[in-house]
Coordinates of C-alpha atoms in Angstrom, one line a residue:
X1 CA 30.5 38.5 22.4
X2 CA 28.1 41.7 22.1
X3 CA 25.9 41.3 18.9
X4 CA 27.7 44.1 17.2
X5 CA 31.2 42.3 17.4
X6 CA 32.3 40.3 14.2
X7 CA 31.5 36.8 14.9
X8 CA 34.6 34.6 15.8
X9 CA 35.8 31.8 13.1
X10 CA 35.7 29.3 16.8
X11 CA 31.9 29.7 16.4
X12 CA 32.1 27.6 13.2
X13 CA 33.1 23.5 12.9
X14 CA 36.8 24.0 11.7
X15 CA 36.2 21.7 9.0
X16 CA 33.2 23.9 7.4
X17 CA 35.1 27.1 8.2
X18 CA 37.9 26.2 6.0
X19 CA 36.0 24.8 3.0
X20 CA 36.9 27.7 0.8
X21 CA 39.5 27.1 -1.5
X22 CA 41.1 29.1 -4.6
X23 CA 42.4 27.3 -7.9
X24 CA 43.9 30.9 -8.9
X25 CA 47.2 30.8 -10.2
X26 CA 49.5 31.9 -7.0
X27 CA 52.5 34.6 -7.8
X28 CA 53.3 33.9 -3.6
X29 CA 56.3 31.9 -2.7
X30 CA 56.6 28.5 -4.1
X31 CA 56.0 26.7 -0.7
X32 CA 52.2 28.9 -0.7
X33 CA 51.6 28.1 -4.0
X34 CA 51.1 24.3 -3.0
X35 CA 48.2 24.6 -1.3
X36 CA 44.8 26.0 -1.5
X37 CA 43.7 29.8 -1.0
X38 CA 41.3 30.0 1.4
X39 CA 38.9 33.4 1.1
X40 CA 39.6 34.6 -2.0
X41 CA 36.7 31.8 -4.1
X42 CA 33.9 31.6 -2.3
X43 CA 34.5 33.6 0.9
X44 CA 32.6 31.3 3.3
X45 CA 29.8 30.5 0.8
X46 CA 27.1 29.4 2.0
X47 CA 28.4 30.0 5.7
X48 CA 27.1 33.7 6.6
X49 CA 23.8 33.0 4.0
X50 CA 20.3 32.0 5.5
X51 CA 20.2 28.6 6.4
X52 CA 24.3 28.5 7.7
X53 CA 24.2 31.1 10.2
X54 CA 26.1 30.5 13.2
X55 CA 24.7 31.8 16.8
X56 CA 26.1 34.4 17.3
X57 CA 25.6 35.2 13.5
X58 CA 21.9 34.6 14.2
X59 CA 22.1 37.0 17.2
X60 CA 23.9 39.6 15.6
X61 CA 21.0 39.3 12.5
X62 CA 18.0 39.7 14.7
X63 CA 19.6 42.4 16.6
X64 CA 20.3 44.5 13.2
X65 CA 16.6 43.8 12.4
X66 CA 15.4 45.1 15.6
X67 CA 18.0 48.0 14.8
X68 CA 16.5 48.6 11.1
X69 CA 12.9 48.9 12.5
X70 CA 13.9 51.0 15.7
X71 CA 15.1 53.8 12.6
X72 CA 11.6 52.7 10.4
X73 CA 14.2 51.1 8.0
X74 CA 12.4 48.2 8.1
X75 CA 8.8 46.9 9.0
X76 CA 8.5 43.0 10.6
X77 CA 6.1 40.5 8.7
X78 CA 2.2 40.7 10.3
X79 CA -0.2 37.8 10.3
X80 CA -1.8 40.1 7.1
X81 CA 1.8 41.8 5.5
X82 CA 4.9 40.5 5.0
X83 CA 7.7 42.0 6.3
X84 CA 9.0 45.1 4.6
X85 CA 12.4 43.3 3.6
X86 CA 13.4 39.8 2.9
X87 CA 15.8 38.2 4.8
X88 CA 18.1 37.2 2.6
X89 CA 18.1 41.3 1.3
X90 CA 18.6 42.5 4.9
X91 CA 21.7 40.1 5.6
X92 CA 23.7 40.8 2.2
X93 CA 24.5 43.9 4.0
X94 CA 25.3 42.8 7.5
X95 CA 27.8 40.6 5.1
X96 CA 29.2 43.5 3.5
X97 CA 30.2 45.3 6.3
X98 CA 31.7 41.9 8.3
X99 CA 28.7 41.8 10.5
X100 CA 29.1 45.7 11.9
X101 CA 25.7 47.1 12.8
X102 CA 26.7 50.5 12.9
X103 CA 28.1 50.0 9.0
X104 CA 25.6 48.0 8.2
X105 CA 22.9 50.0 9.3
X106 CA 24.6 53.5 7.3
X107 CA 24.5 51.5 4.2
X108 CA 21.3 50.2 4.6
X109 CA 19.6 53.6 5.3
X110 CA 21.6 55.1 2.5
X111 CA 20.3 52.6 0.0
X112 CA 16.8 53.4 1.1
X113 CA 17.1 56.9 0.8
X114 CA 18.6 56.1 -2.6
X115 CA 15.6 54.2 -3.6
X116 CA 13.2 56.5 -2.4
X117 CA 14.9 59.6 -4.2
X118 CA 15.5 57.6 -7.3
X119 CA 11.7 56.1 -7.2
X120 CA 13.9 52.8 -8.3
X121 CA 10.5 50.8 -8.1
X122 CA 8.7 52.8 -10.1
X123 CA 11.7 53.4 -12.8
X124 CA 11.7 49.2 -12.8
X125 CA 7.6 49.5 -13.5
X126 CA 7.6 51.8 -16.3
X127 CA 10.7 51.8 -17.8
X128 CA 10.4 51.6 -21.7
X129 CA 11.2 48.3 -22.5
X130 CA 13.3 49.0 -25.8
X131 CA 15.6 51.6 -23.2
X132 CA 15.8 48.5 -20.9
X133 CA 17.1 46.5 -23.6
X134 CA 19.4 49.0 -25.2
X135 CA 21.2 49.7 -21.5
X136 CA 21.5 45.7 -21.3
X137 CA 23.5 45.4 -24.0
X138 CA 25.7 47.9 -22.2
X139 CA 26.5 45.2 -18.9
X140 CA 26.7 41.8 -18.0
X141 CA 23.8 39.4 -19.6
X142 CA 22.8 36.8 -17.8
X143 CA 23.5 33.7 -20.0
X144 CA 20.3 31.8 -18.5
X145 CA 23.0 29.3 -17.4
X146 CA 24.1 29.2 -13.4
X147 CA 27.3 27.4 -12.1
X148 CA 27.6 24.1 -10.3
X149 CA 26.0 25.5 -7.0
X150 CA 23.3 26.9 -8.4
X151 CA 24.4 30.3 -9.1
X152 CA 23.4 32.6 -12.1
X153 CA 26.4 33.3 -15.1
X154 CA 26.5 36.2 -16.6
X155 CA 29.2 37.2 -19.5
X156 CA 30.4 40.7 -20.5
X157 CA 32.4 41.7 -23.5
X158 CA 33.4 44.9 -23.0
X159 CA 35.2 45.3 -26.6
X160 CA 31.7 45.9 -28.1
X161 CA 31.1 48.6 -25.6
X162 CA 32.4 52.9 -27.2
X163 CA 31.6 55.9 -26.3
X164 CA 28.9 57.0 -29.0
X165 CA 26.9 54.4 -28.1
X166 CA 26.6 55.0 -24.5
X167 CA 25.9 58.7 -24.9
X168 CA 23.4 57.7 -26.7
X169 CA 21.8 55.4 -24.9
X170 CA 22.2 56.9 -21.7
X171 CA 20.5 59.7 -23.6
X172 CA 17.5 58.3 -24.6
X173 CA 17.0 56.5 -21.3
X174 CA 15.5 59.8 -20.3
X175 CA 16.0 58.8 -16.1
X176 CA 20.0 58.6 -16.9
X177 CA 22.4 56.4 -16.6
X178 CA 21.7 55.2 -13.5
X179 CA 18.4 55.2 -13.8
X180 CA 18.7 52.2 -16.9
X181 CA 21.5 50.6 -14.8
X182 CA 19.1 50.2 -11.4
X183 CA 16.4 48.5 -13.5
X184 CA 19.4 46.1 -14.8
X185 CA 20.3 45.4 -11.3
X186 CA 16.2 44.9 -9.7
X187 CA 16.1 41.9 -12.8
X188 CA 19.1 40.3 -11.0
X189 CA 17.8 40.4 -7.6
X190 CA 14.2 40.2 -8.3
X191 CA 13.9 37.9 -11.0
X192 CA 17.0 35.8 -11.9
X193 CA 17.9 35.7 -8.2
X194 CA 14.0 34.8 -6.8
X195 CA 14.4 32.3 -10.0
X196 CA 17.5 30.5 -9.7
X197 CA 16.2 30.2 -5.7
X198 CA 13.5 27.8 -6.6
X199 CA 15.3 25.5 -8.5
X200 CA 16.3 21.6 -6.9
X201 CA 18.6 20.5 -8.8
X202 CA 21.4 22.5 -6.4
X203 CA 23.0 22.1 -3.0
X204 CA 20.9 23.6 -0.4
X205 CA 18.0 23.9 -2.4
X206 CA 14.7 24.4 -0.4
X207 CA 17.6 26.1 2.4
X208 CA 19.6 28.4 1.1
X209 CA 18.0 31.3 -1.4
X210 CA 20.5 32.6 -4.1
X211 CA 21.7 35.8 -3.5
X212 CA 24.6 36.2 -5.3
X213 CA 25.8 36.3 -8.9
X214 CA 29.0 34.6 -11.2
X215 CA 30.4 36.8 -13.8
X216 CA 32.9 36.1 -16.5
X217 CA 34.1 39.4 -18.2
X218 CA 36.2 39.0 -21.4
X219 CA 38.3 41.9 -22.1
X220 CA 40.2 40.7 -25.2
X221 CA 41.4 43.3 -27.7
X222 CA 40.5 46.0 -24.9
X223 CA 43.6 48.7 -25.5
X224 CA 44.8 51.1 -22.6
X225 CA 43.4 53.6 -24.3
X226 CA 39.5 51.9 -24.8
X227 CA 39.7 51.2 -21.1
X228 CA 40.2 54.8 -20.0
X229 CA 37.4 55.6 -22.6
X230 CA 35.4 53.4 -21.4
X231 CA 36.6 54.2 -17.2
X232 CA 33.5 56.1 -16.2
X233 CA 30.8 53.9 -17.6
X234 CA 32.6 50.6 -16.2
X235 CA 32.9 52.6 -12.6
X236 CA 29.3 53.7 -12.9
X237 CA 28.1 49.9 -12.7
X238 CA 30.4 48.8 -9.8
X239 CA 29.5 51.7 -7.7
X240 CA 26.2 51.3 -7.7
X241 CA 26.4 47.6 -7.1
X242 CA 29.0 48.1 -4.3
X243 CA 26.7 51.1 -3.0
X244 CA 23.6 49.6 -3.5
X245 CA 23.3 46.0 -4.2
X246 CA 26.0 44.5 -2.1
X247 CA 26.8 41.1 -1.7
X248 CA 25.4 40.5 -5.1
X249 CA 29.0 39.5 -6.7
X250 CA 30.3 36.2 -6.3
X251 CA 33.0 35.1 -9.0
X252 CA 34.3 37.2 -10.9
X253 CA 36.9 35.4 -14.0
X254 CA 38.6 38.1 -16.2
X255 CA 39.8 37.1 -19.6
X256 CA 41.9 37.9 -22.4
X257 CA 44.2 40.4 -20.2
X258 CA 46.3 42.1 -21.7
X259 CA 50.3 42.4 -20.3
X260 CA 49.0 46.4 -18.7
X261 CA 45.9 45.0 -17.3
X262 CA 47.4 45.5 -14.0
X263 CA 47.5 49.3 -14.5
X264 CA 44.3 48.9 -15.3
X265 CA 43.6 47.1 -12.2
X266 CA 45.3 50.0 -10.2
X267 CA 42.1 51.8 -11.0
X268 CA 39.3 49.3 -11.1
X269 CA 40.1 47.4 -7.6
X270 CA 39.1 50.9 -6.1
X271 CA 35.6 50.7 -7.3
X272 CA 34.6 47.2 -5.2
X273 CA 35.0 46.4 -1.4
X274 CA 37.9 44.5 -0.6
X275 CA 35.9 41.1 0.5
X276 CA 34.5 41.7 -3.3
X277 CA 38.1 41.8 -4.7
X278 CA 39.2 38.8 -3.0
X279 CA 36.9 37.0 -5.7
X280 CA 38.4 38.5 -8.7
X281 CA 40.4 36.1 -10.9
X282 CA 42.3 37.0 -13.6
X283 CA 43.1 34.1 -15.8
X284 CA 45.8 33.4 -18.7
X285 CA 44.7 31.9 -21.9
X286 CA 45.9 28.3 -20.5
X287 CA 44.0 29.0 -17.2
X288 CA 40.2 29.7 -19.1
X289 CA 38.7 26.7 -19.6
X290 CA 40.6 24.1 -16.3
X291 CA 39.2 26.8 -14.1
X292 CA 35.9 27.7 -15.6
X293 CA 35.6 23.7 -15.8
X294 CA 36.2 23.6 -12.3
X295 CA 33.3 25.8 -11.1
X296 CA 30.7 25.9 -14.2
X297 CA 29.5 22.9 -16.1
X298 CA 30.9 22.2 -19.8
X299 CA 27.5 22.5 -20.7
X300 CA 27.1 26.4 -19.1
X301 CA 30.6 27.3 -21.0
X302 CA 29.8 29.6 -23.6
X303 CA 31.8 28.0 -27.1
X304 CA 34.1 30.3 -27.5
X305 CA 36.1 29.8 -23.7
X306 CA 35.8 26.2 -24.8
X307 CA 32.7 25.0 -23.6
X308 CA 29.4 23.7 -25.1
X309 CA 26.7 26.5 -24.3
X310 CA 25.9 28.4 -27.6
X311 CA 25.3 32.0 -26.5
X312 CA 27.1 35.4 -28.2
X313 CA 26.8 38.7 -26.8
X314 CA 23.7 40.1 -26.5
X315 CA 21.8 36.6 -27.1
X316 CA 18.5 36.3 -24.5
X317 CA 19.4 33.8 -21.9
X318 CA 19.3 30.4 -23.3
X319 CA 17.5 28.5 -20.5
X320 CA 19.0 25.1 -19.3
X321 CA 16.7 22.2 -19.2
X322 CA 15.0 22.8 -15.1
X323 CA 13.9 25.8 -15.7
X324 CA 12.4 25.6 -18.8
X325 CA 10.8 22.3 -17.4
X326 CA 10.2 23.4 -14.1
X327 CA 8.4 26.6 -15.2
X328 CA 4.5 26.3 -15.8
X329 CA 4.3 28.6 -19.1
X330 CA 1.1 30.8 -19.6
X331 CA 0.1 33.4 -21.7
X332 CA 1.5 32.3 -25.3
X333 CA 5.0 31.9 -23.7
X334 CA 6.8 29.2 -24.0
X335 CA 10.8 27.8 -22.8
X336 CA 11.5 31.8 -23.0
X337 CA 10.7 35.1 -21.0
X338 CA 10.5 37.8 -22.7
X339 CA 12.8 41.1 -23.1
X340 CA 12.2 43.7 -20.3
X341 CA 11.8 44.0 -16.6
X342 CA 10.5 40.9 -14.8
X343 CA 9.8 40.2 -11.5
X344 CA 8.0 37.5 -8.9
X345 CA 5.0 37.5 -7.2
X346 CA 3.4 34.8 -4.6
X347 CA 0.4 33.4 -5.6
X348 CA -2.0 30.1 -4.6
X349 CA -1.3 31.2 -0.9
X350 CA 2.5 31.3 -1.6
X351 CA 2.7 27.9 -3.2
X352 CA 3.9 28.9 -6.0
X353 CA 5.7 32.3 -7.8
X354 CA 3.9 34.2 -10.4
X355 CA 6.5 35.5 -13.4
X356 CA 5.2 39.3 -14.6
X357 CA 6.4 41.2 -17.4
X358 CA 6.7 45.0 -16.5
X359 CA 7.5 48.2 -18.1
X360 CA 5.6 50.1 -21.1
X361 CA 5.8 49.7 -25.1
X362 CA 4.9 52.0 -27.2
X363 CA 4.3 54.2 -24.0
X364 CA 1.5 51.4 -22.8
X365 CA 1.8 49.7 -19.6
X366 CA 2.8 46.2 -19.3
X367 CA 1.4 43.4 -17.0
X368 CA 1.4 40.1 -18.6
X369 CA 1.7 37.1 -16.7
X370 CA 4.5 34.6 -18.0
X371 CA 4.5 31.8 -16.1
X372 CA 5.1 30.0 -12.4
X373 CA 6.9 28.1 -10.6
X374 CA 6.5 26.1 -7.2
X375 CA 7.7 27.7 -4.2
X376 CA 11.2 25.5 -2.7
X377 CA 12.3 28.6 -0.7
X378 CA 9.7 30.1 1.5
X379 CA 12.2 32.9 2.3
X380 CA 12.0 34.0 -1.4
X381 CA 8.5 33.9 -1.8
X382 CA 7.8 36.4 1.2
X383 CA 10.7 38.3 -0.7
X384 CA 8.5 38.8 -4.0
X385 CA 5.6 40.2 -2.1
X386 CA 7.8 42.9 -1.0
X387 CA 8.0 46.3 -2.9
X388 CA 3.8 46.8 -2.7
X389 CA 3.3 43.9 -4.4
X390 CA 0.8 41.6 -3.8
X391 CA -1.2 38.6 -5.8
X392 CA -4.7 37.4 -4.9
X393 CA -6.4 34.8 -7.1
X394 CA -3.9 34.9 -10.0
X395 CA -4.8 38.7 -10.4
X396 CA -2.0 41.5 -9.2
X397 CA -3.2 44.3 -6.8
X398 CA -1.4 47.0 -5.9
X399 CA -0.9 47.5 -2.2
X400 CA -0.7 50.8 -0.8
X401 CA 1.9 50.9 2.2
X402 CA 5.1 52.2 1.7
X403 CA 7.7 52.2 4.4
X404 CA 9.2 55.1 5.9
X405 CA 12.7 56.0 4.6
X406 CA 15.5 57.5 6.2
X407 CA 16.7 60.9 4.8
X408 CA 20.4 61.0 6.5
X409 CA 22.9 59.6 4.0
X410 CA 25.6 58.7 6.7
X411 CA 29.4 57.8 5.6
X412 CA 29.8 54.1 5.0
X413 CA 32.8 53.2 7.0
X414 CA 35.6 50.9 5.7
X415 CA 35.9 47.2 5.9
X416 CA 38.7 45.0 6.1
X417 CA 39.4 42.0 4.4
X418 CA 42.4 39.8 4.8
X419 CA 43.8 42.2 8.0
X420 CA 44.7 44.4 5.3
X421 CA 42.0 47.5 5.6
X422 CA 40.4 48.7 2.2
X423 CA 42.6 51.7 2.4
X424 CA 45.5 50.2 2.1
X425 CA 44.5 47.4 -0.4
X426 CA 46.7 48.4 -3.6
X427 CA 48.8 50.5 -1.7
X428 CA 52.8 51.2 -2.6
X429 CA 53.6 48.7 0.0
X430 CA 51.4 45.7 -1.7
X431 CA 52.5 47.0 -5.5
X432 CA 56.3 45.9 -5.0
X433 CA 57.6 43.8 -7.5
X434 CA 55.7 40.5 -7.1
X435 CA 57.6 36.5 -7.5
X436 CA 56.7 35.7 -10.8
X437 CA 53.4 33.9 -11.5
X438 CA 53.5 30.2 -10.8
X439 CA 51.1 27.3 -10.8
X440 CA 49.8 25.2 -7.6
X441 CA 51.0 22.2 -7.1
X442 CA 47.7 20.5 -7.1
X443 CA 45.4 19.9 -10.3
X444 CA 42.3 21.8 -10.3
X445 CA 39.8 19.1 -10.1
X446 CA 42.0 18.4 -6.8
X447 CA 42.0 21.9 -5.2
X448 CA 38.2 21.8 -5.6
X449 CA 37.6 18.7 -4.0
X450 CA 36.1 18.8 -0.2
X451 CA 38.7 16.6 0.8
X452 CA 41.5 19.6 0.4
X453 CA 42.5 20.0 3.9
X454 CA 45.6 22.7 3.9
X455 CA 44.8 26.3 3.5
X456 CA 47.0 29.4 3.1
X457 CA 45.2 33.5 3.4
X458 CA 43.9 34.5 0.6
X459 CA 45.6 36.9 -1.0
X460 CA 45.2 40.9 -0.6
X461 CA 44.2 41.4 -4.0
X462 CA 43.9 39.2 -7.3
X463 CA 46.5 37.5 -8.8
X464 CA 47.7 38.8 -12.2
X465 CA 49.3 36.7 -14.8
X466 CA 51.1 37.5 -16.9
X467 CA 53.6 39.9 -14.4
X468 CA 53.0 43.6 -15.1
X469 CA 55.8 44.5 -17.7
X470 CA 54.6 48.4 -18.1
X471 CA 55.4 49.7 -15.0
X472 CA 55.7 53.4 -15.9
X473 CA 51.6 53.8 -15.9
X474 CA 49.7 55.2 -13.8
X475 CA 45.9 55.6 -13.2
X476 CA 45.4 57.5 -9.9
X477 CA 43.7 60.8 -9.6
X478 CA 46.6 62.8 -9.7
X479 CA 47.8 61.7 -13.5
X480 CA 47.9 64.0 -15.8
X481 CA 45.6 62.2 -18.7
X482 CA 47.0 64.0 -21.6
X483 CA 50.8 62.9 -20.7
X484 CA 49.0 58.9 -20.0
X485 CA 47.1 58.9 -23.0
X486 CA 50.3 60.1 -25.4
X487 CA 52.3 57.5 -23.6
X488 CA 49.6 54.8 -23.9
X489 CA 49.3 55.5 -27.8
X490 CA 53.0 54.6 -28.0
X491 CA 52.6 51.5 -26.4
X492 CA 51.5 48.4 -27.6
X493 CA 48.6 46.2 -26.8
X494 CA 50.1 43.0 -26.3
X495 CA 48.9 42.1 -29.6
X496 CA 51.6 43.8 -31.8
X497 CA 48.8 46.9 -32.7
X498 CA 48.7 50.4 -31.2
X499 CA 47.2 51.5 -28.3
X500 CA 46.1 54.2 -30.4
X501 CA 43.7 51.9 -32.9
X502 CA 41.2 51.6 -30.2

């Protein structure tokens, strides 16, 4: 098989390959709805991550480095520099495009031309840190929890989110909307990310560095009406993370949907990749806490899905027990990090990370050391002297190379997930009156277990309960708003109040 080919599911043991399971309630024929899904939880995780690669994964990797650096995408690690990228960075998108080097390559040099026009690593520098702040009460928070492999949660309430408040953050960021939301996305992957990487108390800790992110997004008491407000600011995020920061997504759990939410999800499937969709779960209010139990620790749960974690919106991250313990706290800090940009950096001969607090108050520069932690994941220590930062001593210095970026912004072309191309994902032909919505056979903690042997595809798209019972709605391009909205205000929510009260 040529490096550029897909790698073939023979060149992995059977019994690893099939190790992804779903517990998402199945609206498929009752004889598929007894056994497990297999691609639409964890889509291979951790096969396809560093440290699970198989050989002609490996070979298709090096080749797209070699690639990279043939286009001055990407510079290779020197006995004095480290390489330009991290690993872990340069295969999420050899993962996003199903191991295509000619897609995977467009996206990459499209991202870099992004950054570069954008000045992303400056923005993340200098950024005021009240503006941070205000745009991250806009998106998901991380919780300062992570999931039972390891994996950062993040929650987002999107009832608290209206339009006045947006403008008028997004016009006080000065750099945009993007610009705020970029800054949002670096503190994912280079600080929670870099941070969640270090920790041992995980499966493949020391192996595998944490690339990827779980998200539950509660959309209770959301009307029609507050979602199409509220369209372009939600499609804003996952087009830049689907753009720009793929592979970044892991779970996804949606709850409190509404009976539309379906209509909505006409819309919003269109803003991820397909292999991004197959992680989506849309649960009922039976469903919340079994599944969320299943994946995240009662102790993660926020209270309110019926867990024990106390954290509301817009609370900092309240920090589990390893990190706060495992993080050597300087500078007047203690079992917290404070509000702004963050990011790594390798110090004691890259034994250890260095936490810094970036960005400017009152329109001074900050540069205060937080804390460290020791190194588990060598990959991710290289990773945080990347972006010209480098630390000598226990001191910062600024380094002065910067990579050559590519100025062609080639089209992306269009994966395919399930044999069902992205295209045709949420097409007439896969909108036809689904069976209604029933349960699997198996208990939860059962369809989880590693001992689950019998596996069904995953599905083309989530799986919507309860059925879509406003079928009249639509959300593609060619609606006329005005007629949607007046029919929308003349429906209810769901919740026996107006569409119109959002």
């Amino acid at each position: 098989m040529s490096p550029s080919a897909a790698p073939s599911s023979a060149d992995r043991p059977p019994s690893s390959a099939s190790r992804t399971v779903s517990k998402t309630l199945s609206r498929t024929s009752t004889s598929r709805s007894q056994a497990p899904v297999k691609g639409a939880l964890e889509y291979g995780y951790p096969h396809g991550h560093l440290g699970h690669l198989t050989e002609t994964e490996s070979t298709t990797f090096a080749a797209f480095k070699t690639l990279l650096a043939e286009h001055k995408l990407y510079h290779p690690a020197t006995p004095t520099a480290p390489a330009s990228h991290d690993d872990a960075t340069v295969l999420r998108y050899l993962r996003a495009r199903r191991w295509d080097l000619p897609s995977a390559h467009a996206q990459f040099a499209d991202t870099e031309a992004w950054r570069k026009q954008a000045d992303v690593d400056g923005l993340y520098d200098s950024i005021d840190v009240e503006a941070y702040e205000a745009s991250r009460r806009l998106y998901p928070q991380w919780t300062g929890r992570r999931d039972r492999r390891g994996i950062p949660i993040y929650l987002f309430e999107i009832r608290h989110l209206d339009l006045k408040t947006i403008a008028k953050v997004d016009k006080a960021a000065g750099r945009g909307k993007l610009g705020n939301l970029s800054a949002l996305y670096e503190n994912l992957t280079r600080f929670t990310q870099p941070l969640c990487s270090q920790l041992t108390d995980r499966e493949y800790a020391g192996r595998t560095p944490i690339t990827l992110s779980t998200n539950i997004v509660d959309v209770t008491g959301v009307t029609l009406k507050g979602y199409w407000n509220l369209k372009g600011h939600m499609q804003a995020a996952s087009e830049l993370a689907t753009a720009h920061y793929p592979e970044t997504l892991d779970r996804i759990f949606i709850i409190g949907a509404p009976s539309f939410f379906t209509t909505v999800w006409g819309w919003i499937k269109r803003w991820f990749d397909p292999v991004t969709v197959s992680k989506i779960f849309i649960l009922s209010p039976p469903e919340v806490l079994p599944t969320l139990k299943s994946f995240i620790a009662i102790e993660n749960i926020p209270k309110k899905y019926g867990g024990e974690l106390d954290f509301n919106w817009n609370d900092q991250p309240k920090l589990d027990a390893t990190i706060t313990k495992t993080v050597e706290w300087a500078g007047g800090h203690n079992a917290e990090f404070p509000t702004g940009p963050l990011y790594w950096m390798p110090i004691d001969g890259g034994k250890r990370l260095q936490c810094v607090a970036r960005g400017t108050v009152g329109g001074k520069e900050r540069r205060d050391v937080v804390g460290s932690i020791p190194v588990a994941v060598e990959e991710v220590a290289a990773a945080a002297a990347v972006n010209g930062e480098v630390a000598a001593n226990g001191e910062a210095t600024v380094a002065n190379e910067e990579a050559i970026r590519a100025g062609q912004q080639p089209v992306v072309g269009e994966p395919v997930v399930n044999g069902v191309a992205a295209a045709d994902v949420g097409s007439e032909e896969h909108q036809q009156q689904p069976p209604p919505v029933e349960a699997n056979g198996a208990a939860l903690s059962e369809i989880a277990s590693p001992a689950s042997e019998k596996f069904v595809d995953a599905p083309s798209e989530p799986l919507v309960s309860p059925p879509l019972d406003i079928k009249e709605l639509s959300l593609e391009e060619k609606t006329d708003e005005k007629k949607l909205m007046e029919t929308a205000e003349a429906l209810p929510n769901g919740n026996g109040t107006a569409l119109a009260a959002a």
